[in-house]
Coordinates of C-alpha atoms in Angstrom, one line a residue:
Chain T
M509 CA 29.1 -31.6 16.1
N510 CA 26.6 -29.2 14.8
L511 CA 28.3 -25.8 14.7
A512 CA 25.5 -23.3 15.1
K513 CA 22.6 -25.3 16.3
P514 CA 20.0 -23.4 14.4
G515 CA 17.3 -24.8 16.6
Y516 CA 18.5 -22.7 19.5
L517 CA 18.5 -19.7 17.3
R518 CA 15.1 -20.3 16.0
V519 CA 13.6 -20.8 19.4
L520 CA 15.3 -17.7 20.6
L521 CA 14.4 -15.6 17.7
M522 CA 10.8 -16.8 17.7
T523 CA 10.6 -16.0 21.4
L524 CA 11.9 -12.5 20.8
C525 CA 10.0 -11.8 17.7
F526 CA 6.7 -13.2 18.6
G527 CA 6.9 -11.9 22.1
L528 CA 7.7 -8.4 21.0
G529 CA 5.1 -8.6 18.3
F530 CA 7.2 -8.1 15.2
S531 CA 5.7 -10.8 13.1
L532 CA 2.3 -11.8 14.1
F533 CA 0.5 -11.0 11.0
A534 CA -1.6 -14.2 10.7
Y535 CA -4.6 -12.6 12.1
S536 CA -7.6 -14.0 10.4
A537 CA -8.3 -16.6 13.0
Y538 CA -8.2 -14.0 15.7
A539 CA -10.3 -11.3 14.1
T540 CA -13.2 -11.4 16.5
E541 CA -15.3 -8.5 17.7
A542 CA -13.2 -7.6 20.7
D543 CA -9.8 -8.8 19.9
C544 CA -6.7 -6.7 19.7
S545 CA -4.9 -8.6 16.9
M546 CA -3.9 -7.1 13.6
G547 CA -7.3 -8.3 12.3
G548 CA -9.0 -6.3 15.0
L549 CA -7.1 -3.2 13.9
M550 CA -8.0 -3.8 10.3
R551 CA -11.6 -4.1 11.2
A552 CA -11.6 -1.0 13.3
I553 CA -10.1 0.9 10.3
E554 CA -12.7 -0.6 8.0
Q555 CA -15.4 0.5 10.3
S556 CA -14.1 4.0 10.4
E557 CA -13.6 4.1 6.6
S558 CA -16.7 2.4 5.1
S559 CA -18.7 0.8 7.8
G560 CA -18.0 -2.5 6.1
R561 CA -19.6 -1.6 2.7
E562 CA -17.5 -3.4 0.2
G563 CA -18.7 -1.7 -2.9
I564 CA -19.2 1.8 -1.8
C565 CA -17.5 4.6 -3.7
V566 CA -17.3 8.3 -2.7
Q567 CA -16.4 11.1 -5.0
A568 CA -13.6 13.1 -3.3
N569 CA -13.4 16.8 -3.8
N570 CA -10.1 16.6 -5.7
G571 CA -11.8 14.6 -8.5
S572 CA -10.6 11.2 -7.3
T573 CA -13.0 8.5 -6.3
C574 CA -12.4 6.5 -3.1
C575 CA -13.9 3.1 -2.9
G576 CA -14.4 0.0 -0.9
L577 CA -13.9 -1.2 2.6
F578 CA -10.8 0.9 3.1
Q579 CA -11.7 3.8 0.7
F580 CA -8.8 3.4 -1.6
C581 CA -8.7 6.2 -4.1
N582 CA -7.6 6.1 -7.7
A583 CA -3.9 6.0 -7.2
E584 CA -4.0 3.4 -4.5
R585 CA -6.4 1.2 -6.5
A586 CA -4.1 1.3 -9.4
R587 CA -1.1 0.5 -7.2
Y588 CA -2.6 -2.4 -5.4
G589 CA -4.6 -3.9 -8.3
L590 CA -8.1 -3.0 -7.3
T591 CA -10.9 -2.5 -9.8
T592 CA -14.1 -0.5 -10.1
G593 CA -17.2 -0.8 -12.3
T594 CA -20.7 0.5 -12.5
D595 CA -23.8 -0.9 -11.0
S596 CA -27.2 -1.2 -12.7
Q597 CA -27.9 2.5 -11.9
G598 CA -24.7 3.7 -13.4
R599 CA -23.0 4.4 -10.1
T600 CA -19.3 3.7 -9.6
I601 CA -18.8 0.7 -7.4
M602 CA -15.8 -1.3 -6.2
T603 CA -15.7 -4.6 -8.0
S604 CA -12.8 -6.2 -6.3
S605 CA -13.7 -8.9 -3.8
R606 CA -13.5 -8.4 -0.1
A607 CA -10.5 -10.8 0.0
D608 CA -8.7 -8.7 -2.7
Q609 CA -9.4 -5.5 -0.8
E610 CA -8.1 -7.0 2.4
A611 CA -5.0 -8.3 0.7
A612 CA -4.5 -4.8 -0.8
M613 CA -4.9 -3.4 2.7
L614 CA -2.2 -5.7 4.0
A615 CA 0.2 -4.5 1.4
Y616 CA -0.8 -0.9 1.9
T617 CA -0.3 -1.2 5.6
N618 CA 3.1 -2.8 5.2
D619 CA 4.1 0.0 2.9
H620 CA 2.9 2.5 5.5
I621 CA 4.8 0.8 8.2
A622 CA 8.0 0.9 6.1
E623 CA 7.5 4.6 5.5
L624 CA 6.7 5.3 9.1
R625 CA 9.8 3.5 10.2
R626 CA 11.9 5.5 7.7
R627 CA 10.4 8.7 9.1
G628 CA 11.2 7.5 12.7
A629 CA 7.6 7.4 13.8
F630 CA 8.0 4.4 16.0
N631 CA 10.7 6.2 18.1
Y632 CA 7.8 8.0 19.7
V633 CA 6.2 4.8 21.0
G634 CA 5.7 5.0 24.8
Q635 CA 5.6 8.8 24.8
T636 CA 2.5 10.8 25.7
I637 CA 1.8 13.4 23.1
G638 CA -1.1 15.7 23.3
G639 CA -2.5 13.5 26.1
V640 CA -2.3 10.4 23.9
L641 CA 0.0 7.4 24.7
V642 CA 1.7 6.7 21.5
T643 CA 1.6 3.0 20.4
E644 CA 2.6 1.3 17.2
S645 CA -0.9 0.5 16.1
G646 CA -2.1 4.0 17.0
I647 CA 0.5 5.4 14.6
I648 CA -0.5 3.0 11.9
G649 CA -4.2 3.8 12.3
A650 CA -3.5 7.5 12.4
A651 CA -1.4 7.3 9.3
H652 CA -4.0 5.4 7.4
L653 CA -6.7 7.9 8.2
G654 CA -4.5 11.0 8.3
G655 CA -1.6 10.1 6.1
V656 CA 1.9 9.4 7.1
G657 CA 2.5 13.2 6.9
G658 CA -0.4 14.0 9.2
A659 CA 0.7 11.4 11.7
M660 CA 4.3 12.7 11.6
R661 CA 3.2 16.3 12.1
F662 CA 1.2 15.2 15.2
L663 CA 4.2 13.2 16.6
N664 CA 6.6 16.1 15.9
G665 CA 4.2 18.6 17.6
Q666 CA 3.7 20.4 14.3
G667 CA -0.1 20.3 14.4
N668 CA -3.0 18.0 15.2
A669 CA -5.1 18.2 12.1
S670 CA -8.7 18.7 13.3
D671 CA -12.1 19.6 12.0
G672 CA -13.2 20.3 15.6
N673 CA -14.7 16.9 15.7
T674 CA -12.0 14.4 14.7
T675 CA -8.3 14.8 15.1
V676 CA -5.2 12.8 14.2
G677 CA -4.6 12.4 17.9
Q678 CA -8.0 10.9 18.4
Y679 CA -7.3 8.4 15.7
M680 CA -4.0 7.6 17.4
A681 CA -5.8 6.9 20.6
K682 CA -8.7 5.1 18.9
F683 CA -6.4 2.5 17.3
A684 CA -3.9 2.2 20.1
G685 CA -2.7 -1.0 21.6
Y686 CA -3.3 -3.5 18.8
Q687 CA -0.8 -6.1 17.8
T688 CA 1.0 -5.1 14.6
P689 CA 4.0 -6.2 12.6
A690 CA 5.6 -3.0 13.8
G691 CA 5.2 -4.0 17.4
G692 CA 2.6 -3.8 20.1
D693 CA 1.5 -6.4 22.6
G694 CA -2.2 -6.3 21.7
T695 CA -3.4 -6.7 25.2
Q696 CA -5.3 -3.5 25.5
C697 CA -6.6 -1.8 22.4
G698 CA -8.9 0.8 21.1
N699 CA -9.0 3.0 24.2
Q700 CA -10.0 6.5 23.5
S701 CA -8.1 8.0 26.3
R702 CA -5.2 5.7 27.1
T703 CA -3.0 8.3 28.6
D704 CA -0.1 8.0 31.0
S705 CA -1.8 10.2 33.5
A706 CA -4.8 8.0 33.6
S707 CA -2.8 4.9 34.6
P708 CA -2.6 4.1 38.3
M709 CA 0.5 2.1 37.6
C710 CA 2.3 5.3 36.7
D711 CA 2.4 6.2 40.3
P712 CA 6.0 7.2 40.8
T713 CA 6.4 5.1 43.9
I714 CA 5.3 1.9 42.1
R715 CA 7.3 2.7 39.0
A716 CA 10.4 3.3 41.1
R717 CA 9.9 0.1 43.0
V718 CA 9.4 -2.0 39.9
A719 CA 12.2 -0.3 38.1
E720 CA 14.5 -1.0 41.0
Q721 CA 13.7 -4.7 40.8
V722 CA 14.1 -4.9 37.1
Q723 CA 17.4 -3.1 37.3
A724 CA 18.5 -5.6 39.9
G725 CA 17.8 -8.3 37.4
V726 CA 19.6 -6.5 34.7
Q727 CA 22.6 -6.2 36.9
M728 CA 22.5 -9.8 37.8
M729 CA 22.5 -10.8 34.2
A730 CA 25.3 -8.4 33.4
D731 CA 27.3 -10.0 36.2
F732 CA 26.5 -13.4 34.9
K733 CA 27.7 -12.5 31.4
V734 CA 31.0 -11.2 32.8
T735 CA 31.7 -14.2 35.0
N736 CA 30.3 -17.0 32.9
S737 CA 31.1 -16.1 29.4
T738 CA 34.4 -15.7 27.6
M739 CA 34.1 -13.5 24.7
P740 CA 36.2 -14.3 21.7
R741 CA 39.4 -12.4 21.3
P742 CA 39.3 -9.5 18.8
I743 CA 39.6 -10.5 15.2
S744 CA 42.9 -8.7 14.9
E745 CA 44.3 -11.0 17.5
V746 CA 43.1 -14.2 16.1
A747 CA 43.6 -13.4 12.5
N748 CA 47.1 -14.8 12.5
T749 CA 45.9 -18.2 13.5
P750 CA 42.4 -18.2 12.1
C751 CA 42.3 -21.9 11.2
M752 CA 43.4 -23.4 14.5
S753 CA 40.8 -26.0 15.2
N754 CA 40.7 -25.2 18.9
E755 CA 39.9 -21.6 18.1
L756 CA 37.1 -22.7 15.8
Q757 CA 35.9 -25.1 18.4
R758 CA 35.8 -22.5 21.1
I759 CA 34.0 -19.9 19.0
S760 CA 31.5 -22.5 17.7
N761 CA 30.7 -23.8 21.1
Q762 CA 30.2 -20.4 22.5
F763 CA 28.1 -19.3 19.7
A764 CA 26.0 -22.4 19.8
Y765 CA 25.3 -22.4 23.5
A766 CA 25.5 -18.8 24.6
P767 CA 21.9 -17.8 23.7
S768 CA 20.2 -20.7 25.3
M769 CA 22.5 -20.4 28.3
Y770 CA 21.7 -16.8 28.7
A771 CA 18.0 -17.3 28.2
A772 CA 17.8 -20.1 30.7
N773 CA 19.7 -18.1 33.2
I774 CA 17.4 -15.1 32.7
L775 CA 14.4 -17.3 33.6
G776 CA 16.2 -18.6 36.7
Q777 CA 17.3 -15.3 37.9
L778 CA 14.0 -13.5 37.3
N779 CA 12.1 -16.3 39.0
G780 CA 14.1 -15.5 42.1
L781 CA 13.2 -11.8 42.1
A782 CA 10.8 -10.8 44.8
G783 CA 7.9 -8.3 44.7
P784 CA 5.2 -7.5 42.2
V785 CA 7.3 -7.7 39.1
S786 CA 8.5 -11.3 39.7
G787 CA 5.3 -13.1 38.9
L788 CA 4.7 -10.8 36.0
M789 CA 8.0 -11.4 34.4
N790 CA 8.2 -15.0 35.2
N791 CA 4.8 -15.6 33.6
M792 CA 5.7 -13.6 30.5
L793 CA 9.1 -15.3 30.1
G794 CA 7.8 -18.7 31.0
S795 CA 5.2 -18.6 28.4
L796 CA 7.6 -17.2 25.8
F797 CA 6.0 -13.8 26.0
Q798 CA 2.8 -15.0 24.5
S799 CA 0.5 -13.9 27.2
F800 CA 0.8 -10.5 28.7
T801 CA -2.8 -10.8 29.7
N802 CA -2.2 -13.8 31.9
A803 CA 0.7 -12.1 33.4
A804 CA -1.4 -9.0 34.1
N805 CA -4.1 -11.1 35.8
M806 CA -1.6 -12.0 38.4
N807 CA -1.7 -8.5 39.6
P808 CA -4.7 -6.2 38.8
L809 CA -2.5 -3.2 38.7
A810 CA -0.2 -4.9 36.2
N811 CA -2.9 -4.6 33.6
Q812 CA -1.8 -1.0 33.2
F813 CA 1.8 -1.9 33.4
T814 CA 2.6 -3.9 30.3
Q815 CA 4.0 -1.1 28.3
F816 CA 6.5 -0.2 31.0
A817 CA 7.4 -3.8 31.6
Q818 CA 8.1 -4.4 27.9
T819 CA 10.5 -1.5 27.9
Q820 CA 12.3 -2.9 30.9
I821 CA 12.4 -6.4 29.5
S822 CA 13.9 -5.1 26.3
S823 CA 16.6 -3.5 28.4
V824 CA 17.2 -6.8 30.2
F825 CA 17.6 -8.5 26.9
T826 CA 19.8 -5.8 25.5
S827 CA 22.1 -6.0 28.6
L828 CA 22.3 -9.7 28.0
G829 CA 23.3 -9.5 24.5
L830 CA 19.9 -10.6 23.3
G831 CA 18.2 -7.3 22.7
G832 CA 17.8 -6.0 19.2
A833 CA 18.2 -9.6 18.0
F834 CA 21.8 -10.1 19.1
S835 CA 24.1 -7.7 20.8
S836 CA 27.5 -6.8 19.5
A837 CA 29.0 -9.6 21.5
L838 CA 27.0 -12.3 19.8
C839 CA 27.3 -10.5 16.6
G840 CA 31.1 -10.5 17.0
M841 CA 31.1 -14.2 17.5
M842 CA 28.9 -14.8 14.5
V843 CA 31.1 -12.6 12.3
D844 CA 34.2 -14.3 13.8
M845 CA 32.9 -17.7 12.9
V846 CA 31.9 -16.6 9.4
L847 CA 35.4 -15.3 8.9
K848 CA 36.9 -18.5 10.0
Y849 CA 34.9 -20.4 7.5
V850 CA 35.7 -18.1 4.8
Q851 CA 39.3 -18.4 5.5
C852 CA 39.7 -21.9 6.6
V853 CA 37.0 -24.2 5.4
A854 CA 35.5 -23.1 2.2
P855 CA 35.7 -19.9 0.3
I856 CA 32.4 -18.3 -0.3
K857 CA 31.6 -16.6 -3.6
L858 CA 30.6 -13.1 -3.2
P859 CA 27.0 -13.5 -4.0
S860 CA 26.6 -16.0 -1.2
L861 CA 28.7 -13.8 1.0
G862 CA 26.5 -10.9 0.2
Q863 CA 23.4 -12.9 0.8
L864 CA 24.7 -14.1 4.1
K865 CA 25.7 -10.6 5.0
G866 CA 22.2 -9.4 4.1
S867 CA 20.6 -12.1 6.2
L868 CA 22.8 -11.2 9.1
N869 CA 22.0 -7.6 8.7
D870 CA 18.3 -8.5 8.9
L871 CA 19.0 -10.2 12.2
L872 CA 21.3 -7.5 13.5
P873 CA 19.6 -4.2 13.3
K874 CA 22.7 -2.4 14.5
G875 CA 24.3 -3.3 11.2
C876 CA 27.2 -5.0 12.9
A877 CA 27.2 -7.8 10.3
G878 CA 27.8 -5.6 7.3
A879 CA 30.5 -3.4 8.8
A880 CA 32.2 -6.0 10.9
L881 CA 32.2 -8.8 8.3
T882 CA 33.4 -6.5 5.6
S883 CA 36.2 -5.1 7.7
A884 CA 37.1 -8.5 9.0
L885 CA 37.5 -9.8 5.5
Y886 CA 39.6 -6.9 4.6
A887 CA 41.7 -7.4 7.7
A888 CA 42.2 -11.0 6.8
S889 CA 43.5 -9.9 3.4
N890 CA 40.4 -11.2 1.7
S891 CA 39.7 -7.9 0.1
S892 CA 39.4 -9.6 -3.3
A893 CA 36.4 -11.5 -1.9
V894 CA 34.7 -8.3 -1.2
K895 CA 35.7 -6.5 -4.3
S896 CA 35.0 -9.0 -7.0
L897 CA 32.7 -11.9 -7.8
A898 CA 35.2 -13.7 -9.9
Q899 CA 38.2 -13.4 -7.6
P900 CA 39.1 -16.4 -5.4
I901 CA 39.6 -15.7 -1.7
I902 CA 43.2 -15.4 -0.9
L903 CA 44.2 -16.9 2.4
P904 CA 46.6 -15.1 4.7
Q905 CA 49.2 -17.9 4.1
G906 CA 49.1 -17.1 0.4
G907 CA 47.1 -20.1 -0.7
I908 CA 44.3 -19.8 -3.2
F909 CA 41.0 -21.6 -3.0
T910 CA 39.1 -22.2 -6.2
P911 CA 35.7 -20.7 -5.7
K912 CA 33.1 -23.3 -5.1
P913 CA 29.3 -23.3 -5.1
P914 CA 27.8 -21.2 -2.4
S915 CA 28.0 -23.6 0.5
L916 CA 30.1 -24.1 3.5
G917 CA 32.1 -27.2 4.5
V918 CA 32.7 -28.5 7.9
A919 CA 35.8 -27.3 9.7
P920 CA 38.5 -29.8 10.5
G921 CA 37.9 -31.2 13.9
M922 CA 34.4 -30.0 14.1
Q923 CA 32.5 -33.1 13.3
Chain Z
M1345 CA 28.4 -30.1 2.8
K1346 CA 25.8 -28.1 4.5
S1347 CA 24.3 -24.9 3.1
I1348 CA 25.1 -21.6 4.6
S1349 CA 21.6 -21.2 5.9
K1350 CA 21.6 -24.6 7.6
K1351 CA 25.0 -24.0 9.1
F1352 CA 24.2 -20.6 10.6
G1353 CA 20.5 -20.7 10.7
A1354 CA 20.5 -17.2 9.4
A1355 CA 18.3 -17.6 6.3
A1356 CA 16.1 -20.0 8.2
I1357 CA 15.5 -17.4 10.9
V1358 CA 14.9 -14.7 8.3
G1359 CA 12.4 -17.1 6.8
I1360 CA 10.7 -17.5 10.2
L1361 CA 10.4 -13.7 10.4
A1362 CA 9.1 -13.3 7.0
V1363 CA 6.6 -16.2 6.7
P1364 CA 4.0 -14.9 9.2
A1365 CA 3.6 -11.8 7.1
T1366 CA 2.2 -13.9 4.4
L1367 CA -0.1 -16.0 6.4
G1368 CA -3.8 -15.6 6.5
M1369 CA -6.3 -13.3 5.1
I1370 CA -8.4 -10.8 6.9
N1371 CA -11.8 -12.1 7.8
L1372 CA -13.6 -8.9 8.7
A1373 CA -17.2 -8.7 9.7
S1374 CA -19.7 -6.5 8.1
A1375 CA -20.1 -3.1 9.7
D1376 CA -22.5 -0.4 10.6
N1377 CA -22.0 3.1 11.7
A1378 CA -22.0 4.7 8.3
R1379 CA -20.6 8.2 8.0
A1380 CA -21.7 10.9 5.7
V1381 CA -20.5 10.4 2.2
A1382 CA -22.7 12.6 0.1
P1383 CA -21.0 15.4 -1.9
S1384 CA -20.7 18.6 -0.1
Q1385 CA -23.1 21.5 -0.9
V1386 CA -22.1 25.1 -1.3
S1387 CA -24.1 27.7 0.6
P1388 CA -24.7 31.3 -0.6
G1389 CA -21.8 33.4 0.2
Q1390 CA -19.3 30.6 0.0
N1391 CA -16.8 30.4 -2.8
I1392 CA -15.0 27.1 -3.3
I1393 CA -11.2 27.7 -3.6
N1394 CA -10.0 25.8 -6.6
L1395 CA -7.3 23.5 -5.3
T1396 CA -6.8 21.6 -8.5
P1397 CA -3.0 21.6 -9.0
S1398 CA -3.3 22.4 -12.7
A1399 CA -5.4 25.4 -11.9
S1400 CA -3.0 26.9 -9.5
N1401 CA -1.8 30.5 -9.7
P1402 CA 1.8 30.2 -10.9
E1403 CA 3.1 32.9 -8.6
A1404 CA 1.3 31.4 -5.6
L1405 CA 2.7 28.0 -6.6
R1406 CA 6.2 29.4 -6.7
I1407 CA 5.9 30.9 -3.3
A1408 CA 4.1 27.8 -1.9
R1409 CA 6.9 25.5 -3.0
Y1410 CA 9.2 27.5 -0.9
L1411 CA 6.9 27.8 2.1
V1412 CA 6.1 24.1 2.3
K1413 CA 9.6 23.0 1.5
D1414 CA 10.0 20.9 4.7
E1415 CA 7.0 18.8 3.9
L1416 CA 8.1 18.4 0.3
D1417 CA 11.4 17.2 1.6
N1418 CA 9.7 14.8 4.0
A1419 CA 7.7 13.3 1.1
A1420 CA 10.8 13.2 -1.1
S1421 CA 12.5 11.1 1.5
L1422 CA 9.9 8.5 0.9
N1423 CA 10.3 8.9 -2.9
Q1424 CA 7.0 10.8 -3.2
Q1425 CA 6.5 14.1 -5.0
P1426 CA 3.2 15.7 -3.9
E1427 CA 1.2 17.6 -6.4
I1428 CA 0.9 21.1 -5.0
A1429 CA -2.2 23.3 -5.5
A1430 CA -1.8 26.9 -4.5
Q1431 CA -4.0 30.0 -4.8
F1432 CA -4.0 33.5 -3.5
I1433 CA -7.0 34.5 -1.5
D1434 CA -8.3 38.0 -1.7
T1435 CA -10.1 39.3 1.3
P1436 CA -11.5 42.8 2.2
A1437 CA -9.7 42.7 5.5
L1438 CA -6.3 41.7 4.2
G1439 CA -6.5 43.0 0.6
R1440 CA -5.6 41.4 -2.6
G1441 CA -3.4 38.4 -2.3
G1442 CA -3.3 38.7 1.5
L1443 CA -3.6 35.0 2.0
L1444 CA -2.0 32.1 0.2
I1445 CA -3.5 28.6 0.5
A1446 CA -1.4 25.5 -0.5
Q1447 CA -2.5 21.9 -0.5
L1448 CA -0.2 18.9 -0.9
N1449 CA -1.6 15.9 -2.7
S1450 CA 0.2 12.6 -2.3
D1451 CA 0.0 9.4 -0.3
Y1452 CA 2.3 10.9 2.2
S1453 CA 0.4 14.1 2.7
C1454 CA -3.2 12.8 2.4
G1455 CA -5.1 10.5 4.7
R1456 CA -8.0 8.3 3.7
A1457 CA -10.4 10.0 6.1
M1458 CA -8.9 13.4 6.6
G1459 CA -8.1 14.7 3.2
C1460 CA -4.9 16.4 2.3
M1461 CA -2.4 18.5 4.1
T1462 CA -3.3 22.1 3.7
F1463 CA -1.6 25.3 4.8
I1464 CA -2.7 28.9 4.7
F1465 CA -0.1 31.6 4.9
Q1466 CA -0.7 35.3 5.6
L1467 CA 1.3 38.0 3.9
A1468 CA 2.9 39.6 6.9
D1469 CA 5.1 42.1 5.1
R1470 CA 4.3 43.1 1.5
K1471 CA 7.6 44.9 0.9
K1472 CA 9.6 41.9 2.1
N1473 CA 7.2 39.4 0.7
A1474 CA 7.3 37.7 4.2
W1475 CA 4.7 35.1 4.9
T1476 CA 3.4 33.7 8.2
Q1477 CA 1.7 30.3 8.6
V1478 CA -1.8 30.9 10.0
F1479 CA -3.4 27.5 9.4
Y1480 CA -2.5 23.9 9.1
N1481 CA -5.0 21.2 8.7
M1482 CA -6.1 18.2 6.6
G1483 CA -9.2 18.5 4.5
D1484 CA -10.8 17.9 1.1
E1485 CA -12.1 21.3 0.2
F1486 CA -11.8 24.8 1.4
R1487 CA -14.3 27.7 0.9
Q1488 CA -13.8 31.3 1.3
V1489 CA -16.8 32.8 3.1
Q1490 CA -17.9 36.4 2.3
S1491 CA -18.8 38.0 5.5
A1492 CA -18.1 41.2 7.4
R1493 CA -15.2 43.3 6.0
D1494 CA -13.0 42.8 9.0
T1495 CA -13.6 39.1 9.3
V1496 CA -11.7 36.5 7.4
R1497 CA -13.5 33.2 7.4
I1498 CA -12.7 29.9 5.8
D1499 CA -14.8 26.8 5.8
M1500 CA -13.1 23.4 5.6
V1501 CA -14.8 20.4 4.2
R1502 CA -13.7 16.9 5.2
K1503 CA -15.7 14.0 3.8
G1504 CA -18.8 16.1 3.6
Y1505 CA -18.6 17.7 7.0
V1506 CA -18.0 21.4 7.2
S1507 CA -16.1 23.2 10.0
Q1508 CA -15.8 27.0 10.2
W1509 CA -12.6 28.9 10.9
V1510 CA -12.0 32.5 11.4
L1511 CA -8.7 34.4 11.3
T1512 CA -7.5 35.8 14.6
P1513 CA -4.1 37.3 15.6
Q1514 CA -3.1 33.8 16.6
G1515 CA -4.1 32.3 13.3
F1516 CA -7.2 30.6 12.2
S1517 CA -9.4 29.5 15.1
L1518 CA -12.3 27.0 15.0
I1519 CA -15.6 28.7 15.5
A1520 CA -17.9 25.9 14.5
P1521 CA -16.7 22.2 14.6
A1522 CA -17.9 19.8 12.0
A1523 CA -20.3 18.0 14.2
A1524 CA -22.1 21.3 15.0
T1525 CA -22.5 22.3 11.4
A1526 CA -25.3 21.3 9.2
K1527 CA -24.4 18.2 7.2
P1528 CA -24.9 18.2 3.5

């Protein structure tokens, strides 16, 4: 038997990640005039910066020269490997190709996203600040044109840098709603005044009704989880018999089937919901989140509603143990299973363990893997595995495994 | 023996997440809508405030580092150390050194289109050396405008466009937005 059924996990993660817009960065094919993909955002920034003039250079007042499609100045050009030269009239021009400039822009934007994330900028998404509905792409656009600092001061209410004509807030609205690696559904972009107050779907009565239905769905899923799922016992309870094949079997089965079981049940339950949200959610979930537009077309008002729905769906997934990648319940199962393998099947050298832990941490934003796995290893008297690369993993029974290459075997009785 | 990644799918999933970030190149269309890019021009009665970091007034720089500490800390949290430019501004209305202008130059504090984070502080109490922030904006260049004795006016240049600001009891207020000002 295949223990973890990676296929399930892949489908689930792809569903989550593509649906929530975390990783759609392959945008060249979609970069048309009116699209809201990442390519659309890049082109909008390009328009704002250089009007598409690849070679143009502008002397900045601080002595630096800013060049090209995205007006990279001296420091950025050096950092991202862009070059300048002179034309026949002796003027400074950007000599890097359009492709190189675009590649640099990708790297630059990714760096900005990381910085914005570290500064907590994306925590403001969904809020209305200064009359502007904050979106992921709006923040990215504002940060490109006004700096991460300028964007953060706007979000923190510390000032909306303005020359009386253009403000950071306007940039945030101008570049709102595009699909980005930081999130964003990409269904409605580039609005200049996409504010909460302008949305008819923000009518309190409608919101309350929809929220009520979604909450009913959340409750149903929570009930399902309680009645249909047996969570593994705490590690402290099973540590004494970590290698029992039936325990391994139970955990493996649960880990393998729980996500797909939950996901299938979500669909089934949400399909049964009545009212305006049912079709919307059914369509979104049924098409693996790939078409908010289609869902919105089912109800004209829903076109204004996707932001709210996304939040609600996130809470559905969170309540099911599927939000934020996996919940602590699934995380616990995963860690539990890793622990069993470390103890019972094949010792893992620390580099591999660290690599695995890092991978799990990538999947588990709440950091459960790092803390739980480490503490579980300590609890199982495998502290040496945590402390030293060279040390073998000492089993609770006192046996010693000779470290093997970084791979896992198959547990007894698990074939 | 199966590998860790195959067994748990973890690395494979991470790979799935990472791969799309490397896919594709931008295929952006040519553009129009050019903005003004010519160097700014200085009118009679305008003095460009030298915001070259190395030309900063040492005492102004020392005070500025204290006054903009929060932003320096924010930049430091991203492993950046902005270059600070600082100057005292003498005005007939506020006297010698009555204003202090500080500009922070780094990737964190500067935007491609908006220039760099700039603060102006007013000396509120000379005896206590107490300063009050009266201006925050992002721009490329700042000019002190010589006008009536009781008026303190600063012009801000951003990508060649000039906006005019005048000091009021509530801080600097915009009196002429960039769009309404003659472009260079």
